[in-house]
Amino acid sequence: MQLYAGVRVEPGLVNGPTVLFADIKVSGRVSDDKGLGLPGVSVKLKGTNTGTVTDAKGNYSLIVPDNGILVFSFTGTITKEVQVNNQKTIDVKLAEDVKTLNETVVIGYGTQSKKAVTGSVASIGYDKFKDRSYSNVTQSLAGQVAGVNISQGQGAPGVAPIIRIRGVSSITAGTNPLFVVDGVPLENFNLNLINSQDIASVEVLKDASSAAIYGSRGASGVILVTTKMGKSGKTDINVNLEYGSQKVARMIDMMDAQQWIQYYILAKNNSWTDLGGGRKASDPNSLRGNASTYKIPEEFINSPEQFGKGTDWQDVMFRVAPMKSGQLSVSGGTDKTQFLFSASYLDQDAVLDQNYYKRLSLRSNVKHNVSDKFTLGMNLSFTGIYDRTDGTQGKSDVIGLALQSDPFFPLYNENGNLGMADPNSIWNRYLQYNPVNLWHPYATTRFTDKQNKAFNTLAIGYAEYKILNNLKFRTSLNGNLGNNRYNYYLIKNQGYGFNQSLTPSTGTASSGYLLNWLNENTLNYDLKVKDHTFNVLAGYTVQKQHDEFQSATATNFPNDLVHTLNAGTVTSGTSTISEWSMISYLARLNYNYKNRYFLTSTIRRDGSSRFGINNKWGYFPSVSGAWIASDESFLANIKTISLLKLRASYGVAGNNQIPNYGSSSLLGQGNYVQGDALASGLITLNINNKDLKWEKTTQLNLGLDLGLFSNRLNFSAEYYKSITKDMLLNVPVPDISGFGTQLTNIGKMQNAGVELNVNTKNFTGDFKWSTDFNFSHNKNKVLQLGPNNAPIYFTDNETMVKTEVGQPISNFYGYKFDGVYLNQAQINNSVHEASTVPGDPIIRDVNGDGKITTDDRTVIGNYQPKFTAGIVNTFSYKGIELSFMFQGSYGGEIVNQNYRFLGYWNSGRNLYAKVNNYYRSEAEPGDGVNPRPTMVRKAFQSAFSTLWVEDASYLRLKNINVSYALPERLLKGTSLKTLRIYANADNVYLWSKYTGYDPENTTFSATSYSSNGTAANSGTVSSATPPGALIGLDYGSYPVPRVITVGLRASF
Amino acid sequence: CKKSFLELAPESNANAETFYKTKADMDLAVNAAYSTLYNVYDPEGPVSYTAEMMGDNTTLYIIAGNQTDKFAFKDYNLQTNNTMVYSFWRTYYSSLYSINIILSKLDDSELTATEKESVKAQMSFLRGLYYFNMVRLWGDVPIVTKPLSVEETYKVVRSPKADVYKLILDDLTFAAEKLPPTAVGRATQGAALTAKGEVYLTLNDKANATTALMSVYTSQNYKLQGTYAAVFGPTVKNTKESIFEIQYLGGASSISTGTYSKYYRNYSPNVNVFGFSGIGMNQVTDDLYNEYETGDPRRELSITLGFQNGAVFQEQKYPIKWIDPTAVKTDNNVLANNNFMVYRFADVLLMLSEATDDPKYLNEVRTRVNLPLFGTPGYPSAKYPTLALAIEHERRVELAIEFHRWFDLKRTGRAVAVLSAKGKPVTEKKLLLPIPETVRLQNGIITQNDGYN
């Protein structure tokens, strides 16, 4: 009998050696689907504790009985068992676990297996955004999640996208979702402060039942961000280097100098002759009165060709801009301690002249098990951002100005200066013609010195103690410390750039500081009795934020050598402090029966300083359930159905996004003068409301998850309907009260919609092709408003939005424009304004009363799309992977508010090239859309009309990503574990009829309240309008550039 | 945590709940009530737009913001959705709140009886003055004499003009009785009586007008400044000629206190020498410039012909009564120091001639500027044959851009004749502003003025 090597002889047996079993050394390699070695895979002898883990390259060796069974298990893969059967080499491929139901997802105050999710939670893992070029992770999610509308209103680096989860639930309160970073709820948090490469997953809590655990802050949805943590095993070192280039892919077609000069001449001549009294277009300037109003520079008439095509101001302001980033992370650990350290640096020039964005972020996540019962951990991150951003403030900011600037004027005059204000320049004479009264875009970027600095530290410390095996106590103390500084210096005379005048130097320095601290205490209890599994969570949390802001301005700088305020005379200064606080109690019960029937119920009780003394506390309950029908015996035999799950939920969440002292009546400055001395005064600023409370959104969610053909086809559909009541409305009250508005809980709104997700694995095997498709539709309707259901109107520079019962919020409200009058007969046969002449716009008599009045305004659009959709196709073959994403939106409108400046004469600004098809005469009527040039337009003819409202539907090739992972054999003998190179293109191509840069552009962003309690605007809003009510108005926004990056990822 | 953890008082704003109690509180509140004059008489406020632009004195060329809405005043093309008209409406009612809140809290405050009476008289004067403005702008207006709850505001309709005038006269009469004869920079008896005189003139009650104005005339508290040049200037303040004067304080710190005077910048052309844009409000018409008689020194003291624009002199006439060449310019503002006179003695004299049909008072005004007296040879009587026309002319040049012209023309019933002769498409109905559309949308029971339906 042959003895195997290493035969063990049982010593107790004396009847000679009998072979019971033999131990052999088995070695092999564990790899993933693609053949890449998998480190850290647990390899165990079944039924024992004998085992090992694979090394960095996926290799293992182990001595086991020759008839044993090896169990290979690794997170995210299907566990595999292999009979040893005398094999000395066992190589194993672990298939990715397509039964994603075994994944865990992060939910509020804990995690849950995906199978047990009863509400509506979307989970996006690192792989979905790892190669994307955006500094804010939510930008990378746009188009990937049904029901989550993420749009980039402005393309400047660092500008957060507008996120709308399942529609918009408020008219005047804030509508930003709550951000929760590693468990810490942070209102209006800027996710640029978290390096995307540190993020393991992002979860979106969409329905009210999932969000109800966040109580008064959950109504606009919750976005949970979880950062990475090292795994026990060998230390991983990851390096990522990236280089990119950004470009404005779609410029706006503007008139050149020749076209503009002809328009200018005609506008002045028409206006002059319209005055009547025998005035003729041929009248020379000397006959055209004293003022410059009707005068035309002689050379415009005599030799316009000398100006050539003139200056393309967009070309002046935009550039191809590079971006570079580097990232290093080290992670790993032992059974007791896990850690992740990372550092990353991003250096991005922006496409707009002089603009840049630089970010350094450092992170340390450490967790240590002091004992079996006691665990401590701390996540510490520091982010510093230096940036300069212009162009996001709308019409009077540099991008708006670049469009408005006249093409006949050169970038530099003969003295090398910028503007016509240069007294020694031949261009100075144009001042007398009242040329467009503008600030100079290039002077604004070149002759101001400005910088934002933001520093943020987020520290999360926690301790967990197992009181019993199934009872865990967790306490955490978290702090978010933010500091912002802004320095601005306007250089004297701005290179004579500001067309009309010479401005002295001005300097501003401001700083903001915030400290947010949070203490959370939770108890978690697990119980399993036969087929019944219970998990109970109870918690108590306290949170407080303190904000400070200060600012000072100086003038009278002797020269431009020193830009700090000490060099000038400080002329004004201010500082403010603002606080809010919150106490919460929360509880959750998860129950399941046989892992087939699931029930979750939560409740949170929030108390907040923001609300009226009569309504400090609110309750937010929810209940939800799910049934995995496919696990029932009657479906278990149907092979095609791998999953059938039905979900239903109902819950209440709140919205607290109002100013910190919204319920109080505040006093503000109202100074007077007594003799030669100041007589300080105080004036009441607003009406108080002691009953002020949160807005409450109740939502019903029904969901169906279907997996077919071993989950090759996954389908998920959801229907929801939510009602928001007690809406926080800054209700316009009759002005005779002395005030324009009062912050009140009034009104109701409904959002209802459907969401579909389809995920298919079209090809598996070596060549893989998978498709992810998502579709969402939301319908928003106002059900009730303030007293008498009076509609709410907001106006910004003539554009009016109207919110009324039965309609979606913020309908565009204006006149119907029916082209231009082609002849006098047409005028005579129509309802028209007095003194209308051929070539003037036709305004429709909407109410048919035979007059054009303000009553002829009507609803002419709404920015909310009928549906949005996204599709991602991913192909892979061996180490090569290709994916591309299309994303689109259908059925919304956008107000091109620039039309007011660029659509027809406005103080001599430049115009859209398409306006060149204007009405010249009966014989040359142009395109019938663009009226005859004139400086003076009758009241309604220049008003907000359908002419300004454009189709915002679009299709976008949002992303293309190609990558190649070097085969492992090439890396043999190096210290490299993996090496991957990739190219990524974002915002690749846009199909849209929109005249402006991008139909996603909006100058106004979602309403949020800054620390001093006022609504933070991105654009300049004329009155106390919440900017969120004006989303969908583009008044000169920053284009979203195309970004192409190439990168390299290596792990050691 | 304690319950108080959630009760955070505002750190950077005082809380109105406990205010309006002590003497110190009330002093602050009264100052704030006076500060509403800054809004009502703002160079871009309601009185400026109507009294000058709707008359024939001033015009606009290019002006920032909603040009159409601003041009509509001079062009008599006001729509009900005119944003300026709406902002004027709000200006008046928010100003009235600042007055009414004081009056409503006065009884329960810690002030002495004398102090209470003084505050009440001052507030009554301001309220009377504002309603007098409002009734002339809109005709019937809602009367609000106390802070209203939101519910109450929906029940208040427009009161007939007669009721508004009754309130005005009650307020001004009380003020005239209780106010002191003199108080620098504050409402006085003289101010209340002058206002009352103008109210009676407007109501065509010349007897009562004469009584009120005569007591100002004979009070010995007021007289004309020696020269017209001595009436205006950044440091010419609260002279003997001044009857009610809005107090401003310029200088670097006024950028934060908000007490600087804006007339200088706002009346300078949009394009100018400040180093940033002026506003270009109330640019002077040739018609006003030509109204001055030859040799009238008031013309050059009131109006300048233009400005140096780069290499060229740009001709564009604009008012210079409130220029302050020494004003600090910062943050795109000109922190001027000039006060603005709502009422001055020359006005009283001219109103007295109107009330009494006696040219004596008018001639006092002409004497100061060395022009031939009415009724004497050399007076341009061909142009101004009657005393009424002489007063109209004299008021126009003496009080140019001081917010009187349009009200004067309306008072004498000459507005349509004079303005339509100058090409303005004016009708009797257009001599009232529309009730702002928003006001009627908010509360359907508020009616519209004829001509705007």
Short mmCIF file of N, CA and C in Angstrom, two decimals, chain A residues 915-965:
data_model
loop_
_atom_site.label_atom_id
_atom_site.label_comp_id
_atom_site.label_asym_id
_atom_site.label_seq_id
_atom_site.Cartn_x
_atom_site.Cartn_y
_atom_site.Cartn_z
N VAL A 915 -31.29 86.78 -34.76
CA VAL A 915 -32.10 88.00 -34.82
C VAL A 915 -31.88 88.73 -36.13
N ASN A 916 -30.77 88.44 -36.79
CA ASN A 916 -30.46 89.07 -38.07
C ASN A 916 -31.53 88.82 -39.12
N ASN A 917 -32.38 87.83 -38.88
CA ASN A 917 -33.51 87.60 -39.79
C ASN A 917 -34.67 88.52 -39.45
N TYR A 918 -34.37 89.74 -39.03
CA TYR A 918 -35.43 90.63 -38.58
C TYR A 918 -36.19 91.23 -39.77
N TYR A 919 -37.33 91.79 -39.45
CA TYR A 919 -38.18 92.44 -40.43
C TYR A 919 -37.49 93.71 -40.92
N ARG A 920 -37.29 93.79 -42.22
CA ARG A 920 -36.70 95.01 -42.78
C ARG A 920 -37.75 95.85 -43.49
N SER A 921 -38.61 95.19 -44.20
CA SER A 921 -39.68 95.91 -44.90
C SER A 921 -40.71 94.86 -45.31
N GLU A 922 -41.80 95.33 -45.90
CA GLU A 922 -42.80 94.38 -46.37
C GLU A 922 -42.21 93.39 -47.34
N ALA A 923 -41.28 93.91 -48.15
CA ALA A 923 -40.66 93.03 -49.14
C ALA A 923 -39.64 92.09 -48.51
N GLU A 924 -39.05 92.55 -47.42
CA GLU A 924 -38.06 91.71 -46.74
C GLU A 924 -38.50 91.49 -45.29
N PRO A 925 -39.47 90.63 -45.13
CA PRO A 925 -40.05 90.49 -43.78
C PRO A 925 -39.22 89.63 -42.83
N GLY A 926 -38.13 89.09 -43.31
CA GLY A 926 -37.32 88.24 -42.42
C GLY A 926 -38.02 86.93 -42.13
N ASP A 927 -37.76 86.39 -40.96
CA ASP A 927 -38.32 85.07 -40.62
C ASP A 927 -39.69 85.15 -39.97
N GLY A 928 -40.25 86.37 -39.88
CA GLY A 928 -41.58 86.51 -39.29
C GLY A 928 -41.59 86.37 -37.78
N VAL A 929 -40.43 86.20 -37.18
CA VAL A 929 -40.33 86.05 -35.73
C VAL A 929 -39.65 87.27 -35.13
N ASN A 930 -38.60 87.73 -35.79
CA ASN A 930 -37.82 88.83 -35.23
C ASN A 930 -38.32 90.17 -35.75
N PRO A 931 -38.78 91.02 -34.81
CA PRO A 931 -39.39 92.28 -35.20
C PRO A 931 -38.38 93.28 -35.77
N ARG A 932 -38.90 94.34 -36.30
CA ARG A 932 -38.02 95.38 -36.85
C ARG A 932 -37.22 96.01 -35.71
N PRO A 933 -35.99 96.40 -35.98
CA PRO A 933 -35.18 97.02 -34.93
C PRO A 933 -35.75 98.37 -34.53
N THR A 934 -35.85 98.59 -33.26
CA THR A 934 -36.23 99.91 -32.76
C THR A 934 -35.74 100.01 -31.32
N MET A 935 -35.46 101.24 -30.91
CA MET A 935 -34.97 101.41 -29.54
C MET A 935 -36.13 101.45 -28.56
N VAL A 936 -37.31 101.81 -29.08
CA VAL A 936 -38.45 101.99 -28.19
C VAL A 936 -39.51 100.97 -28.58
N ARG A 937 -39.93 100.22 -27.63
CA ARG A 937 -40.92 99.21 -27.92
C ARG A 937 -42.15 99.50 -27.07
N LYS A 938 -43.28 99.28 -27.65
CA LYS A 938 -44.51 99.49 -26.89
C LYS A 938 -44.55 98.51 -25.72
N ALA A 939 -45.25 98.94 -24.67
CA ALA A 939 -45.17 98.22 -23.39
C ALA A 939 -45.23 96.70 -23.52
N PHE A 940 -46.26 96.19 -24.18
CA PHE A 940 -46.44 94.74 -24.18
C PHE A 940 -45.49 94.05 -25.15
N GLN A 941 -45.01 94.82 -26.10
CA GLN A 941 -44.19 94.20 -27.13
C GLN A 941 -42.80 93.83 -26.62
N SER A 942 -42.40 94.43 -25.52
CA SER A 942 -41.09 94.05 -24.98
C SER A 942 -41.25 93.17 -23.75
N ALA A 943 -42.50 92.86 -23.41
CA ALA A 943 -42.74 92.13 -22.16
C ALA A 943 -42.40 90.65 -22.32
N PHE A 944 -42.42 89.99 -21.19
CA PHE A 944 -42.13 88.55 -21.13
C PHE A 944 -43.18 87.80 -21.95
N SER A 945 -42.73 87.08 -22.95
CA SER A 945 -43.67 86.40 -23.83
C SER A 945 -43.13 85.04 -24.23
N THR A 946 -43.93 84.35 -25.03
CA THR A 946 -43.54 83.03 -25.51
C THR A 946 -42.22 83.07 -26.27
N LEU A 947 -41.86 84.27 -26.74
CA LEU A 947 -40.60 84.42 -27.46
C LEU A 947 -39.41 84.04 -26.58
N TRP A 948 -39.58 84.23 -25.28
CA TRP A 948 -38.48 83.95 -24.36
C TRP A 948 -38.49 82.51 -23.86
N VAL A 949 -39.58 81.82 -24.14
CA VAL A 949 -39.73 80.47 -23.57
C VAL A 949 -39.34 79.45 -24.62
N GLU A 950 -38.41 78.61 -24.27
CA GLU A 950 -37.92 77.64 -25.25
C GLU A 950 -38.08 76.22 -24.71
N ASP A 951 -38.03 75.30 -25.65
CA ASP A 951 -38.14 73.89 -25.30
C ASP A 951 -36.87 73.45 -24.58
N ALA A 952 -37.05 72.88 -23.41
CA ALA A 952 -35.87 72.45 -22.65
C ALA A 952 -35.60 70.96 -22.79
N SER A 953 -36.31 70.30 -23.69
CA SER A 953 -36.05 68.87 -23.89
C SER A 953 -34.66 68.69 -24.46
N TYR A 954 -34.02 67.64 -24.06
CA TYR A 954 -32.70 67.39 -24.62
C TYR A 954 -32.34 65.92 -24.51
N LEU A 955 -31.35 65.57 -25.30
CA LEU A 955 -30.73 64.26 -25.17
C LEU A 955 -29.25 64.54 -25.07
N ARG A 956 -28.60 63.87 -24.15
CA ARG A 956 -27.20 64.16 -23.94
C ARG A 956 -26.41 62.85 -23.89
N LEU A 957 -25.34 62.83 -24.65
CA LEU A 957 -24.37 61.75 -24.46
C LEU A 957 -23.54 62.22 -23.27
N LYS A 958 -23.91 61.69 -22.14
CA LYS A 958 -23.43 62.26 -20.89
C LYS A 958 -22.02 61.76 -20.56
N ASN A 959 -21.77 60.53 -20.88
CA ASN A 959 -20.49 59.98 -20.44
C ASN A 959 -20.05 58.84 -21.35
N ILE A 960 -18.76 58.84 -21.64
CA ILE A 960 -18.14 57.67 -22.28
C ILE A 960 -16.93 57.30 -21.44
N ASN A 961 -16.76 56.04 -21.18
CA ASN A 961 -15.63 55.61 -20.38
C ASN A 961 -15.02 54.37 -21.02
N VAL A 962 -13.73 54.42 -21.24
CA VAL A 962 -13.01 53.26 -21.77
C VAL A 962 -11.87 52.96 -20.81
N SER A 963 -11.70 51.70 -20.48
CA SER A 963 -10.58 51.40 -19.60
C SER A 963 -9.96 50.05 -19.98
N TYR A 964 -8.75 49.90 -19.58
CA TYR A 964 -8.03 48.66 -19.85
C TYR A 964 -7.22 48.29 -18.62
N ALA A 965 -7.50 47.10 -18.14
CA ALA A 965 -6.73 46.61 -16.99
C ALA A 965 -5.67 45.66 -17.52
#
